[in-house]
Short mmCIF file of N, CA and C in Angstrom, two decimals:
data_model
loop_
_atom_site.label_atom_id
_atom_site.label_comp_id
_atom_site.label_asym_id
_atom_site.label_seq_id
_atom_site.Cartn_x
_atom_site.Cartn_y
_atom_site.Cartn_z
N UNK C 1 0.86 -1.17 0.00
CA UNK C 1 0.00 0.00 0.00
C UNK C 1 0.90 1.23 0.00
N UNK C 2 0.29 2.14 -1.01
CA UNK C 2 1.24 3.16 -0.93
C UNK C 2 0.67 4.42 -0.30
N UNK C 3 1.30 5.00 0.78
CA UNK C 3 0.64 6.35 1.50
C UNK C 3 1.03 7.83 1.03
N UNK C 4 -0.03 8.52 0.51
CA UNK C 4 0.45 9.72 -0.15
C UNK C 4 0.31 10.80 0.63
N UNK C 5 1.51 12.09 0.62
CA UNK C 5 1.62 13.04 1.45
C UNK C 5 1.70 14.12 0.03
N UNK C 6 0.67 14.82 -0.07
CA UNK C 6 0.91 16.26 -1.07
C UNK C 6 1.89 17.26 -0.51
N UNK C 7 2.63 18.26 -1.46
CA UNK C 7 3.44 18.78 -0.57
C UNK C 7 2.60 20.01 -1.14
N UNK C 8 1.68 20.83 -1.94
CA UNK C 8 1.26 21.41 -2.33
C UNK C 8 -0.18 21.76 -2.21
N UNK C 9 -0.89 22.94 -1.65
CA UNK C 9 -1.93 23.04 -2.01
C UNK C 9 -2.64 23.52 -0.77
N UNK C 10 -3.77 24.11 -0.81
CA UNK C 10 -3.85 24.64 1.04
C UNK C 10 -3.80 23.19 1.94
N UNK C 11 -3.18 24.52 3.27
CA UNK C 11 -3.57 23.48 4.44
C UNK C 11 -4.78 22.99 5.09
N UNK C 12 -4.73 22.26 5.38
CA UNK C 12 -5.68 21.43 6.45
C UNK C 12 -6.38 21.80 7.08
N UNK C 13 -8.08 21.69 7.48
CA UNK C 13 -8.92 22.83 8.15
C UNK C 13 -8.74 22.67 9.89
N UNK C 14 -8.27 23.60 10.39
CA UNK C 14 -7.71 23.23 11.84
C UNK C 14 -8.70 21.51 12.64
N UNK C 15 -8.13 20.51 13.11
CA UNK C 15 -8.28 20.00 13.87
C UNK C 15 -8.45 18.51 12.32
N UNK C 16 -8.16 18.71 11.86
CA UNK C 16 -8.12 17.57 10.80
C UNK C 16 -6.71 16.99 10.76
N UNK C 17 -6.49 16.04 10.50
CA UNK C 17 -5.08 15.08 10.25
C UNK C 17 -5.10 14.56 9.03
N UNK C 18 -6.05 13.99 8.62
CA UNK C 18 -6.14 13.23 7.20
C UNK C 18 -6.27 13.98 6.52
N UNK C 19 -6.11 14.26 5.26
CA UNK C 19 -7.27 15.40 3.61
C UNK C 19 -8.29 14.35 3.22
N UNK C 20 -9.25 14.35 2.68
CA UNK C 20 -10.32 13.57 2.10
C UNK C 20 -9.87 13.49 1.03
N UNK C 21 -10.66 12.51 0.49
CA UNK C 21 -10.46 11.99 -1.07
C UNK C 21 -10.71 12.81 -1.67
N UNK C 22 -10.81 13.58 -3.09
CA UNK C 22 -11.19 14.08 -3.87
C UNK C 22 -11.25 13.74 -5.24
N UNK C 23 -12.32 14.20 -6.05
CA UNK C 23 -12.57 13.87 -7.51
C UNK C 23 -11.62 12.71 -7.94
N UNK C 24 -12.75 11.16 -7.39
CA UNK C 24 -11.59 9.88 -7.68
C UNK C 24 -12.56 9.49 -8.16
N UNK C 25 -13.84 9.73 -8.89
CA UNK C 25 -14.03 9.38 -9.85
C UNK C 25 -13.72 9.37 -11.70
N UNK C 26 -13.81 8.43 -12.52
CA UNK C 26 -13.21 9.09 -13.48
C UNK C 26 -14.34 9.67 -14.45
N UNK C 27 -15.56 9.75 -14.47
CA UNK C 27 -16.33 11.04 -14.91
C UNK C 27 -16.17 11.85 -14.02
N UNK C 28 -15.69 12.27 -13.16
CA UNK C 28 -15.39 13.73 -12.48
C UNK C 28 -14.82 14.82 -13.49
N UNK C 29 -15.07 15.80 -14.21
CA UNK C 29 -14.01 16.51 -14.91
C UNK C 29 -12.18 16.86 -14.30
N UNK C 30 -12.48 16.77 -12.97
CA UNK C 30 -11.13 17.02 -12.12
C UNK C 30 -10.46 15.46 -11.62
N UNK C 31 -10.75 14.38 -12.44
CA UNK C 31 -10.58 13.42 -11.42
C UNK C 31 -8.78 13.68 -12.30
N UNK C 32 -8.21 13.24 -11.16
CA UNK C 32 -6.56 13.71 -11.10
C UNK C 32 -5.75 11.96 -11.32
N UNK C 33 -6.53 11.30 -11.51
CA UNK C 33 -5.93 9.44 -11.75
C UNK C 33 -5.03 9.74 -11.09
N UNK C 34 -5.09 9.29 -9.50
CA UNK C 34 -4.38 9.16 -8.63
C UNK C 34 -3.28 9.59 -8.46
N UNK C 35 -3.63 10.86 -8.12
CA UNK C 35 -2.78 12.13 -7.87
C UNK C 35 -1.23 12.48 -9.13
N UNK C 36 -1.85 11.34 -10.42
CA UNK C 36 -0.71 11.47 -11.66
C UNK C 36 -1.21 13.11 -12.53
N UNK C 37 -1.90 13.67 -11.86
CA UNK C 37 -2.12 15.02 -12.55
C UNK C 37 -2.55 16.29 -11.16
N UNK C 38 -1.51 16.71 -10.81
CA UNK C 38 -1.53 17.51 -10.12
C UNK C 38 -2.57 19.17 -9.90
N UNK C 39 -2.58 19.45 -11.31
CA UNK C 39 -3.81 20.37 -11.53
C UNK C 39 -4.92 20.13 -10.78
N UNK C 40 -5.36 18.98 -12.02
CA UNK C 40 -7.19 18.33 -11.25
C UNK C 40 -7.02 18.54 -9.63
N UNK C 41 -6.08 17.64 -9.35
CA UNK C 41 -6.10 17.84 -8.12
C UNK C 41 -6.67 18.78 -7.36
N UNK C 42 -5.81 19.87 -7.16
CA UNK C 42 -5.73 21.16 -6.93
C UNK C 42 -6.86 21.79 -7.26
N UNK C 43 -7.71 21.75 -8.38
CA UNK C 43 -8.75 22.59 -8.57
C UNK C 43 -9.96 21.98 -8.21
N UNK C 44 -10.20 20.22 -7.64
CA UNK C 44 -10.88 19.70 -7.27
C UNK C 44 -10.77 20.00 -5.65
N UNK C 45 -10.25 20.67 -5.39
CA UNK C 45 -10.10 21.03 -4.32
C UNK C 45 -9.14 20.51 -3.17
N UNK C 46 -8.24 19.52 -3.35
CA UNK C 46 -7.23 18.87 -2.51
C UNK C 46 -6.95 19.40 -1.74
N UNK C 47 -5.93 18.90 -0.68
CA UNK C 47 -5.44 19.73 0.07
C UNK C 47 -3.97 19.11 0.54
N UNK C 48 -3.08 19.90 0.92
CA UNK C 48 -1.82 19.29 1.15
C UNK C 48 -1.87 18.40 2.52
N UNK C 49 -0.88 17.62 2.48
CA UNK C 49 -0.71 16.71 3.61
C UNK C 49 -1.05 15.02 3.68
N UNK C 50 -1.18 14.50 4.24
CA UNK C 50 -1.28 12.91 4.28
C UNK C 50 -3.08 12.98 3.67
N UNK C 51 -2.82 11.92 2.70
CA UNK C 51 -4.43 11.76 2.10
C UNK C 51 -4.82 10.57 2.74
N UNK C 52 -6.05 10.37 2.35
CA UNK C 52 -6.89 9.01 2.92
C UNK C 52 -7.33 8.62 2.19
N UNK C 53 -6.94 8.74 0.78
CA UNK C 53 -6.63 7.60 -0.46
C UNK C 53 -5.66 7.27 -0.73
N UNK C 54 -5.51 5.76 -0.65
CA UNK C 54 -4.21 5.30 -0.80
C UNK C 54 -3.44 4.73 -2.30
N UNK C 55 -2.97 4.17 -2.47
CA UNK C 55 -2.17 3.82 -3.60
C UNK C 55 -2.19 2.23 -3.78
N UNK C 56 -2.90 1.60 -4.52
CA UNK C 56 -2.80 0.05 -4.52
C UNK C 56 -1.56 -0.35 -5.29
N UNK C 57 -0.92 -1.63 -5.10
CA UNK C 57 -0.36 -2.21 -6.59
C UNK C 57 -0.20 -1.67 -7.72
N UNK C 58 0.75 -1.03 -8.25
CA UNK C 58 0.70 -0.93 -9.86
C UNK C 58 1.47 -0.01 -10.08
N UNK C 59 1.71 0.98 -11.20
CA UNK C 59 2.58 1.92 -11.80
C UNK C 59 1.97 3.27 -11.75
N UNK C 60 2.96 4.27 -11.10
CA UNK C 60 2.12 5.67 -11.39
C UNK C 60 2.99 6.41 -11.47
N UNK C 61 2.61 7.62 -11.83
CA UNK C 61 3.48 8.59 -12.73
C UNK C 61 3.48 9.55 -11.87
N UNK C 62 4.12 9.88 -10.89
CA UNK C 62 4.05 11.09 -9.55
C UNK C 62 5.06 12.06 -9.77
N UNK C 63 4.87 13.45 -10.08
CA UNK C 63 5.36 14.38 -10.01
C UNK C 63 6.41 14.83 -8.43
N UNK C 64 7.36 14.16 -8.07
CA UNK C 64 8.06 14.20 -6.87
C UNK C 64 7.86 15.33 -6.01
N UNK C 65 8.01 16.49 -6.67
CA UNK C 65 7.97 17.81 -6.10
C UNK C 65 6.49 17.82 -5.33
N UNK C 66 5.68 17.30 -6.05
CA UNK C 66 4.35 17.31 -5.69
C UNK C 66 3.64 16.09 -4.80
N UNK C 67 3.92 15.38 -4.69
CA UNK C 67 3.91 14.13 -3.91
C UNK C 67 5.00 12.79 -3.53
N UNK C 68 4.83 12.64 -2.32
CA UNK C 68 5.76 11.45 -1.93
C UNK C 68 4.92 10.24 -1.51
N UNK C 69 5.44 8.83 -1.47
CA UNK C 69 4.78 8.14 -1.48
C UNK C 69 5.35 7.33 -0.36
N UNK C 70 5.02 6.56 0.82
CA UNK C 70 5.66 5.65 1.98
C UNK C 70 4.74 4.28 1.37
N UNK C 71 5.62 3.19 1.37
CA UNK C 71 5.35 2.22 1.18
C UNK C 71 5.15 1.61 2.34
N UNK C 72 4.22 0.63 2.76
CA UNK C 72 3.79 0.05 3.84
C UNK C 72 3.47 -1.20 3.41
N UNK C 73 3.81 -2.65 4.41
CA UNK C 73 3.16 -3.67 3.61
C UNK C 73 1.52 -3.76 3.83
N UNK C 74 1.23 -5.15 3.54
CA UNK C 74 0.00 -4.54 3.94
C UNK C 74 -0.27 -5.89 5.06
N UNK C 75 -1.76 -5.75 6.09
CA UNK C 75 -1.38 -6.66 7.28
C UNK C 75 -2.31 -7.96 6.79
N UNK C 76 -1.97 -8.87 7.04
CA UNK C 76 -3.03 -10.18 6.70
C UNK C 76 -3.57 -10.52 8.18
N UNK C 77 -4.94 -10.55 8.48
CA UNK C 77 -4.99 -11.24 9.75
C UNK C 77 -5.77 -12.79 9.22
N UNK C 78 -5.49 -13.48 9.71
CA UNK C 78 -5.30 -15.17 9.57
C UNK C 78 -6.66 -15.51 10.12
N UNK C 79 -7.03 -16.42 9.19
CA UNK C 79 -8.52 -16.68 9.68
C UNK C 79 -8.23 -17.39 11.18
N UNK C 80 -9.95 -16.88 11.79
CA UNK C 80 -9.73 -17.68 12.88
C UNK C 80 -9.04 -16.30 14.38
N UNK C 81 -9.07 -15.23 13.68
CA UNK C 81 -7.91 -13.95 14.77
C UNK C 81 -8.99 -12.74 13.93
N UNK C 82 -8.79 -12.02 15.24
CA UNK C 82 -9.25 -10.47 14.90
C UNK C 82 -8.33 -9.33 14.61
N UNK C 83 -8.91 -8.13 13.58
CA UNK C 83 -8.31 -7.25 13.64
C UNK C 83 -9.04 -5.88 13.92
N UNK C 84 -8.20 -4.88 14.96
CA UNK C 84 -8.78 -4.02 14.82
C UNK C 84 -8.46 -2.65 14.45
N UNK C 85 -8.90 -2.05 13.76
CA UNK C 85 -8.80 -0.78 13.15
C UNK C 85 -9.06 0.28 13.63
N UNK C 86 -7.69 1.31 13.44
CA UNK C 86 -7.82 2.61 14.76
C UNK C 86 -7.63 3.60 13.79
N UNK C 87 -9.00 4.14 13.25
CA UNK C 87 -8.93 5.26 12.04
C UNK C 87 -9.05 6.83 12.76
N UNK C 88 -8.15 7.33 12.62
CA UNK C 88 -7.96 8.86 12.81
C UNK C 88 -8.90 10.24 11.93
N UNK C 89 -9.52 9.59 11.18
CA UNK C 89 -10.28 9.94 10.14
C UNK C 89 -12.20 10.08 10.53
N UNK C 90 -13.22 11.15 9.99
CA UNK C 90 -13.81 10.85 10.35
C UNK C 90 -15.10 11.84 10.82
N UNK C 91 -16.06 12.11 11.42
CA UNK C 91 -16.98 13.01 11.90
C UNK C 91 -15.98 13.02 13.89
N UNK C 92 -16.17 14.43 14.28
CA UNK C 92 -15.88 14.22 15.53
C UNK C 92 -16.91 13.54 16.01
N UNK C 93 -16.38 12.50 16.76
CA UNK C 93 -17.71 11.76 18.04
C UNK C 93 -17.74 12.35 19.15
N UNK C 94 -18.53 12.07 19.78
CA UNK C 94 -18.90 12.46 21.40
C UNK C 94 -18.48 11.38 22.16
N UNK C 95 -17.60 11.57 23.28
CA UNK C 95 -17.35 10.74 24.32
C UNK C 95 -18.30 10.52 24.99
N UNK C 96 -18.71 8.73 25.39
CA UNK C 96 -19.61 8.64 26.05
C UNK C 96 -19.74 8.17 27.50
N UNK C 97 -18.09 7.95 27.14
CA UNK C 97 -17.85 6.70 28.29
C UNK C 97 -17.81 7.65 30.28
#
């Protein structure tokens, strides 16, 4: 899995960590085919910093200046075992406890 960090484009709306996806469809007029066109991006509204679309398997054409990519493997949990997922991403919740 590949994790993308924009180095371009406004910042982050205070109290956010992730950027959202943007125009990842491909009838979108701005869709940016995975961040290989930096414009769309940008005028679809992106935003710089760690995204929360990731990068599967395969070949892409990344403008360096404009994005870096961290490779991560990815985790298998084994049938029969749990996994659990701690997403930083999200609507704020209310503490209930």
């Amino acid at each position: 899995i590949g994790i993308v960090t924009i180095h371009d484009g406004p910042a982050l709306p205070d109290g956010e960590i992730i950027a959202p996806t943007v125009a990842n469809d491909p009838n979108d007029p701005n869709f940016h085919n995975n961040f290989q066109d930096p414009e769309k991006f940008l005028d679809a509204g992106g935003y710089r910093g760690r995204q929360l679309q990731v990068l599967a398997d395969g070949s892409y054409f990344l403008n360096r200046i404009f994005a870096t990519v961290e490779l991560v493997e990815k985790t298998i949990i084994d049938v029969g075992t749990v996994g659990v997922v701690v997403s930083y991403n999200g609507r704020h919740g209310t503490d209930i406890s």
